[in-house]
Amino acid sequence: MTDHARDHAARVLNDHYDALANGSGESLVVRLRAAFRDAGRDPERLTLDEVAGIDQLHLGGRAASRSLLALGELLPDQRVLDVGCGTGGASRLVAQEAGCEVVGVDITMAFIEAAEWLSAATGLAGRTRFLCADAARTPLPGGAFDVIWCQHALMNMPDVAGVLAEWRRLLVPGGRVLLHEVVAGDNPEPLALPVPWARTAATSHLQGREALRVSLEEAGFVPVCVRDVTESALAWRQKHVRRESGEEKTAPLPGPSLIFGDEFVEMGRNLRDNLAAGRVRILEGMWRMV
């Protein structure tokens, strides 16, 4: 990709994930801090349970991250790079539950600011740090990580080959990739839009399962374990659609609507429908660098 194309893609992503700031003028951190105060919580002292609603912006929430963690069998002395870290929930979970040193990288500055604040508020600033950068061109040194961790992020990245080449540069020899990703399904119908990662077809960069396999293998990664977790992801999304629609009562804690706005209810329903119709599928797996 050219520098111009990269800059354009970065602006599109920032506009998508920080759309409310463009409308209200209030940053994501300001909105979230106010929402926690309104819910009777101290925004400087929060638990991981209290931040769960805005902590991990992927299907399955913390349960999906724990499943990936179990698959990876991470050790306390390992260095992990969380690519497309969002507000840093997976980074904090890996740091707390596996004892790893975690660096999170995301191209959306609003997410990085929120991730830094949430790590400080939950007492995990010492084991996590965050960086705003393009995943295909990070300023990090080569061979700095044992594991690349990535959940629901490649579908936002137009230059997958560049991202995978960067992963190879950043990993130690024999390093591993832990990936939990949305891929195109077998149903060729157009996606129901908007969805959480894109409001238009032009900004959705889904690969099919076979295309993703080829991309990883061409970049020098071989599969260790890959499984389709679409059914569990669909069940999780169906449950949350009921909550978001007001069919089930929920605790007055911040949720994704503070990031995406009222449109998130439609996004969630469309994602459920895309999963149910086979237009998208969810993969979880581990690959090793050769």
CSV table of N, CA, C and O in Angstrom, one decimal, residues 82-159:
chain,number,residue,atom,x,y,z
A,82,ASP,N,-0.5,-7.6,21.5
A,82,ASP,CA,-1.9,-7.6,21.2
A,82,ASP,C,-2.2,-6.6,20.1
A,82,ASP,O,-2.2,-5.4,20.3
A,83,VAL,N,-2.5,-7.2,18.9
A,83,VAL,CA,-2.6,-6.4,17.7
A,83,VAL,C,-4.1,-6.0,17.5
A,83,VAL,O,-5.0,-6.9,17.5
A,84,GLY,N,-4.4,-4.7,17.3
A,84,GLY,CA,-5.8,-4.3,17.3
A,84,GLY,C,-6.4,-4.4,18.6
A,84,GLY,O,-7.5,-4.9,18.8
A,85,CYS,N,-5.7,-3.9,19.6
A,85,CYS,CA,-6.0,-4.1,21.1
A,85,CYS,C,-7.3,-3.4,21.5
A,85,CYS,O,-7.8,-3.7,22.6
A,86,GLY,N,-7.8,-2.4,20.7
A,86,GLY,CA,-9.0,-1.7,21.1
A,86,GLY,C,-8.8,-1.0,22.5
A,86,GLY,O,-7.7,-0.4,22.7
A,87,THR,N,-9.7,-1.2,23.4
A,87,THR,CA,-9.6,-0.5,24.7
A,87,THR,C,-8.7,-1.4,25.7
A,87,THR,O,-8.7,-1.0,26.9
A,88,GLY,N,-8.1,-2.4,25.2
A,88,GLY,CA,-7.1,-3.1,26.0
A,88,GLY,C,-7.6,-4.3,26.9
A,88,GLY,O,-6.8,-4.7,27.7
A,89,GLY,N,-8.8,-4.7,26.7
A,89,GLY,CA,-9.3,-5.8,27.6
A,89,GLY,C,-8.6,-7.1,27.5
A,89,GLY,O,-8.2,-7.7,28.5
A,90,ALA,N,-8.2,-7.5,26.3
A,90,ALA,CA,-7.5,-8.8,26.2
A,90,ALA,C,-6.1,-8.6,26.7
A,90,ALA,O,-5.6,-9.5,27.3
A,91,SER,N,-5.5,-7.5,26.5
A,91,SER,CA,-4.1,-7.2,27.1
A,91,SER,C,-4.2,-7.4,28.6
A,91,SER,O,-3.3,-8.0,29.2
A,92,ARG,N,-5.2,-6.8,29.2
A,92,ARG,CA,-5.3,-6.9,30.7
A,92,ARG,C,-5.5,-8.3,31.1
A,92,ARG,O,-5.0,-8.7,32.1
A,93,LEU,N,-6.4,-9.0,30.4
A,93,LEU,CA,-6.7,-10.4,30.8
A,93,LEU,C,-5.5,-11.2,30.7
A,93,LEU,O,-5.2,-12.0,31.6
A,94,VAL,N,-4.7,-11.1,29.6
A,94,VAL,CA,-3.5,-11.9,29.5
A,94,VAL,C,-2.5,-11.5,30.5
A,94,VAL,O,-1.8,-12.4,31.1
A,95,ALA,N,-2.3,-10.3,30.8
A,95,ALA,CA,-1.4,-9.8,31.9
A,95,ALA,C,-1.8,-10.4,33.2
A,95,ALA,O,-0.9,-10.9,34.0
A,96,GLN,N,-3.1,-10.3,33.6
A,96,GLN,CA,-3.5,-10.7,34.9
A,96,GLN,C,-3.5,-12.2,35.0
A,96,GLN,O,-3.0,-12.8,36.0
A,97,GLU,N,-4.1,-12.9,34.0
A,97,GLU,CA,-4.3,-14.4,34.2
A,97,GLU,C,-3.2,-15.3,33.7
A,97,GLU,O,-3.1,-16.4,34.2
A,98,ALA,N,-2.3,-14.7,32.9
A,98,ALA,CA,-1.1,-15.5,32.5
A,98,ALA,C,0.2,-15.0,33.0
A,98,ALA,O,1.2,-15.6,32.9
A,99,GLY,N,0.1,-13.7,33.5
A,99,GLY,CA,1.3,-13.1,34.1
A,99,GLY,C,2.3,-12.6,33.0
A,99,GLY,O,3.5,-12.4,33.3
A,100,CYS,N,1.8,-12.4,31.8
A,100,CYS,CA,2.7,-12.0,30.7
A,100,CYS,C,2.9,-10.5,30.7
A,100,CYS,O,2.1,-9.8,31.2
A,101,GLU,N,4.0,-10.1,30.0
A,101,GLU,CA,4.2,-8.7,29.7
A,101,GLU,C,3.5,-8.4,28.4
A,101,GLU,O,3.8,-9.1,27.4
A,102,VAL,N,2.6,-7.5,28.3
A,102,VAL,CA,1.8,-7.3,27.1
A,102,VAL,C,1.9,-5.9,26.6
A,102,VAL,O,1.8,-4.9,27.4
A,103,VAL,N,2.1,-5.8,25.3
A,103,VAL,CA,2.0,-4.5,24.6
A,103,VAL,C,0.8,-4.5,23.7
A,103,VAL,O,0.7,-5.5,22.9
A,104,GLY,N,0.0,-3.5,23.8
A,104,GLY,CA,-1.2,-3.4,22.9
A,104,GLY,C,-1.0,-2.4,21.8
A,104,GLY,O,-0.5,-1.3,22.1
A,105,VAL,N,-1.3,-2.7,20.6
A,105,VAL,CA,-1.2,-1.7,19.5
A,105,VAL,C,-2.5,-1.5,18.8
A,105,VAL,O,-3.2,-2.5,18.5
A,106,ASP,N,-2.9,-0.3,18.5
A,106,ASP,CA,-4.1,0.0,17.8
A,106,ASP,C,-3.9,1.3,17.0
A,106,ASP,O,-3.2,2.2,17.5
A,107,ILE,N,-4.6,1.4,15.9
A,107,ILE,CA,-4.4,2.6,15.1
A,107,ILE,C,-5.4,3.7,15.5
A,107,ILE,O,-5.2,4.9,15.1
A,108,THR,N,-6.3,3.4,16.4
A,108,THR,CA,-7.3,4.4,16.8
A,108,THR,C,-6.8,5.0,18.2
A,108,THR,O,-6.8,4.3,19.2
A,109,MET,N,-6.5,6.3,18.1
A,109,MET,CA,-5.9,6.9,19.3
A,109,MET,C,-6.9,6.9,20.5
A,109,MET,O,-6.5,6.8,21.6
A,110,ALA,N,-8.2,7.1,20.2
A,110,ALA,CA,-9.2,7.1,21.3
A,110,ALA,C,-9.1,5.8,22.1
A,110,ALA,O,-9.3,5.8,23.3
A,111,PHE,N,-8.9,4.7,21.4
A,111,PHE,CA,-8.8,3.4,22.1
A,111,PHE,C,-7.6,3.3,22.9
A,111,PHE,O,-7.6,2.8,24.0
A,112,ILE,N,-6.5,3.8,22.4
A,112,ILE,CA,-5.2,3.8,23.2
A,112,ILE,C,-5.3,4.6,24.4
A,112,ILE,O,-4.9,4.2,25.5
A,113,GLU,N,-5.9,5.8,24.3
A,113,GLU,CA,-6.1,6.6,25.5
A,113,GLU,C,-7.0,5.9,26.5
A,113,GLU,O,-6.8,5.9,27.8
A,114,ALA,N,-8.1,5.3,26.1
A,114,ALA,CA,-9.0,4.5,27.0
A,114,ALA,C,-8.3,3.3,27.6
A,114,ALA,O,-8.4,3.0,28.8
A,115,ALA,N,-7.5,2.6,26.8
A,115,ALA,CA,-6.7,1.5,27.3
A,115,ALA,C,-5.8,1.8,28.4
A,115,ALA,O,-5.7,1.1,29.4
A,116,GLU,N,-5.1,2.9,28.2
A,116,GLU,CA,-4.1,3.4,29.3
A,116,GLU,C,-4.8,3.7,30.5
A,116,GLU,O,-4.4,3.4,31.6
A,117,TRP,N,-6.0,4.5,30.4
A,117,TRP,CA,-6.7,4.8,31.6
A,117,TRP,C,-7.3,3.6,32.3
A,117,TRP,O,-7.2,3.4,33.5
A,118,LEU,N,-7.9,2.7,31.5
A,118,LEU,CA,-8.5,1.5,32.1
A,118,LEU,C,-7.4,0.6,32.8
A,118,LEU,O,-7.7,0.0,33.8
A,119,SER,N,-6.3,0.5,32.2
A,119,SER,CA,-5.2,-0.3,32.9
A,119,SER,C,-4.8,0.3,34.2
A,119,SER,O,-4.6,-0.4,35.2
A,120,ALA,N,-4.7,1.7,34.2
A,120,ALA,CA,-4.4,2.3,35.4
A,120,ALA,C,-5.5,2.2,36.5
A,120,ALA,O,-5.2,1.9,37.7
A,121,ALA,N,-6.7,2.3,36.0
A,121,ALA,CA,-7.9,2.2,37.0
A,121,ALA,C,-8.0,0.8,37.5
A,121,ALA,O,-8.6,0.6,38.7
A,122,THR,N,-7.6,-0.2,36.8
A,122,THR,CA,-7.8,-1.6,37.3
A,122,THR,C,-6.5,-2.2,37.9
A,122,THR,O,-6.4,-3.3,38.2
A,123,GLY,N,-5.5,-1.3,38.0
A,123,GLY,CA,-4.2,-1.7,38.7
A,123,GLY,C,-3.3,-2.6,37.8
A,123,GLY,O,-2.4,-3.3,38.3
A,124,LEU,N,-3.5,-2.5,36.5
A,124,LEU,CA,-2.6,-3.3,35.6
A,124,LEU,C,-1.7,-2.5,34.7
A,124,LEU,O,-1.2,-3.0,33.7
A,125,ALA,N,-1.5,-1.2,35.0
A,125,ALA,CA,-0.6,-0.4,34.2
A,125,ALA,C,0.8,-0.9,34.2
A,125,ALA,O,1.5,-0.7,33.2
A,126,GLY,N,1.2,-1.6,35.3
A,126,GLY,CA,2.6,-2.0,35.4
A,126,GLY,C,2.9,-3.2,34.5
A,126,GLY,O,4.1,-3.5,34.2
A,127,ARG,N,1.9,-3.9,34.0
A,127,ARG,CA,2.1,-5.1,33.2
A,127,ARG,C,1.6,-4.9,31.8
A,127,ARG,O,1.6,-5.9,30.9
A,128,THR,N,1.0,-3.8,31.4
A,128,THR,CA,0.5,-3.5,30.1
A,128,THR,C,1.0,-2.1,29.6
A,128,THR,O,1.1,-1.2,30.5
A,129,ARG,N,1.3,-2.0,28.4
A,129,ARG,CA,1.5,-0.7,27.8
A,129,ARG,C,0.9,-0.6,26.4
A,129,ARG,O,0.7,-1.7,25.8
A,130,PHE,N,0.6,0.6,25.9
A,130,PHE,CA,-0.2,0.7,24.7
A,130,PHE,C,0.5,1.7,23.7
A,130,PHE,O,1.1,2.7,24.2
A,131,LEU,N,0.3,1.4,22.5
A,131,LEU,CA,1.0,2.2,21.4
A,131,LEU,C,0.0,2.4,20.3
A,131,LEU,O,-0.7,1.5,19.8
A,132,CYS,N,-0.1,3.7,19.8
A,132,CYS,CA,-0.9,4.0,18.7
A,132,CYS,C,-0.1,3.9,17.4
A,132,CYS,O,0.9,4.7,17.2
A,133,ALA,N,-0.4,2.9,16.6
A,133,ALA,CA,0.5,2.7,15.4
A,133,ALA,C,-0.3,1.8,14.4
A,133,ALA,O,-1.3,1.1,14.7
A,134,ASP,N,0.1,1.9,13.1
A,134,ASP,CA,-0.3,1.0,12.1
A,134,ASP,C,0.2,-0.4,12.3
A,134,ASP,O,1.5,-0.5,12.4
A,135,ALA,N,-0.6,-1.4,12.3
A,135,ALA,CA,-0.2,-2.8,12.6
A,135,ALA,C,0.8,-3.3,11.5
A,135,ALA,O,1.6,-4.2,11.8
A,136,ALA,N,0.8,-2.7,10.4
A,136,ALA,CA,1.8,-3.1,9.3
A,136,ALA,C,3.1,-2.4,9.4
A,136,ALA,O,4.1,-2.8,8.7
A,137,ARG,N,3.2,-1.3,10.3
A,137,ARG,CA,4.4,-0.6,10.4
A,137,ARG,C,4.6,-0.1,11.8
A,137,ARG,O,4.4,1.1,12.0
A,138,THR,N,4.9,-0.9,12.7
A,138,THR,CA,5.1,-0.5,14.1
A,138,THR,C,6.5,0.0,14.3
A,138,THR,O,7.5,-0.5,13.6
A,139,PRO,N,6.8,0.8,15.3
A,139,PRO,CA,8.1,1.2,15.6
A,139,PRO,C,8.8,0.3,16.6
A,139,PRO,O,9.9,0.6,17.2
A,140,LEU,N,8.3,-0.9,16.8
A,140,LEU,CA,8.8,-1.9,17.7
A,140,LEU,C,10.0,-2.6,17.2
A,140,LEU,O,10.1,-2.8,15.9
A,141,PRO,N,11.0,-3.0,18.0
A,141,PRO,CA,12.1,-3.8,17.5
A,141,PRO,C,11.8,-5.2,17.0
A,141,PRO,O,10.9,-5.8,17.6
A,142,GLY,N,12.5,-5.7,16.1
A,142,GLY,CA,12.4,-7.0,15.6
A,142,GLY,C,12.7,-8.1,16.6
A,142,GLY,O,13.5,-7.8,17.5
A,143,GLY,N,12.0,-9.2,16.6
A,143,GLY,CA,12.2,-10.3,17.5
A,143,GLY,C,11.9,-9.9,19.0
A,143,GLY,O,12.5,-10.5,19.9
A,144,ALA,N,11.0,-9.0,19.2
A,144,ALA,CA,10.7,-8.5,20.5
A,144,ALA,C,9.6,-9.3,21.2
A,144,ALA,O,9.4,-9.1,22.4
A,145,PHE,N,8.9,-10.2,20.5
A,145,PHE,CA,7.7,-10.9,21.1
A,145,PHE,C,7.8,-12.4,20.9
A,145,PHE,O,8.2,-12.9,19.8
A,146,ASP,N,7.2,-13.1,21.9
A,146,ASP,CA,7.1,-14.6,21.7
A,146,ASP,C,5.7,-14.9,21.1
A,146,ASP,O,5.6,-16.0,20.5
A,147,VAL,N,4.7,-14.1,21.3
A,147,VAL,CA,3.4,-14.4,20.8
A,147,VAL,C,2.7,-13.1,20.3
A,147,VAL,O,2.8,-12.0,20.8
A,148,ILE,N,2.1,-13.3,19.1
A,148,ILE,CA,1.2,-12.3,18.6
A,148,ILE,C,-0.2,-12.7,18.9
A,148,ILE,O,-0.6,-13.8,18.6
A,149,TRP,N,-1.0,-11.8,19.5
A,149,TRP,CA,-2.4,-12.0,19.9
A,149,TRP,C,-3.3,-11.1,19.1
A,149,TRP,O,-3.0,-9.9,19.0
A,150,CYS,N,-4.3,-11.6,18.4
A,150,CYS,CA,-5.1,-10.8,17.6
A,150,CYS,C,-6.6,-11.3,17.6
A,150,CYS,O,-6.8,-12.4,17.2
A,151,GLN,N,-7.5,-10.4,18.0
A,151,GLN,CA,-8.9,-10.8,18.1
A,151,GLN,C,-9.7,-9.8,17.3
A,151,GLN,O,-9.8,-8.6,17.6
A,152,HIS,N,-10.4,-10.3,16.2
A,152,HIS,CA,-11.3,-9.4,15.5
A,152,HIS,C,-10.7,-8.1,15.0
A,152,HIS,O,-11.2,-7.0,15.3
A,153,ALA,N,-9.5,-8.2,14.3
A,153,ALA,CA,-8.8,-7.0,13.9
A,153,ALA,C,-8.4,-7.1,12.4
A,153,ALA,O,-8.4,-6.0,11.8
A,154,LEU,N,-8.1,-8.2,11.9
A,154,LEU,CA,-7.7,-8.3,10.5
A,154,LEU,C,-8.7,-7.8,9.5
A,154,LEU,O,-8.4,-7.3,8.5
A,155,MET,N,-10.0,-8.0,9.9
A,155,MET,CA,-11.1,-7.6,9.0
A,155,MET,C,-11.2,-6.0,8.9
A,155,MET,O,-11.9,-5.5,8.1
A,156,ASN,N,-10.4,-5.3,9.7
A,156,ASN,CA,-10.3,-3.9,9.6
A,156,ASN,C,-9.0,-3.4,8.8
A,156,ASN,O,-8.8,-2.2,8.7
A,157,MET,N,-8.2,-4.4,8.4
A,157,MET,CA,-6.9,-4.1,7.8
A,157,MET,C,-6.8,-4.4,6.4
A,157,MET,O,-6.9,-5.6,6.0
A,158,PRO,N,-6.7,-3.4,5.5
A,158,PRO,CA,-6.7,-3.6,4.0
A,158,PRO,C,-5.4,-4.3,3.6
A,158,PRO,O,-5.4,-5.0,2.5
A,159,ASP,N,-4.3,-4.1,4.3
A,159,ASP,CA,-3.0,-4.7,3.9
A,159,ASP,C,-2.6,-5.9,4.8
A,159,ASP,O,-1.7,-5.8,5.6
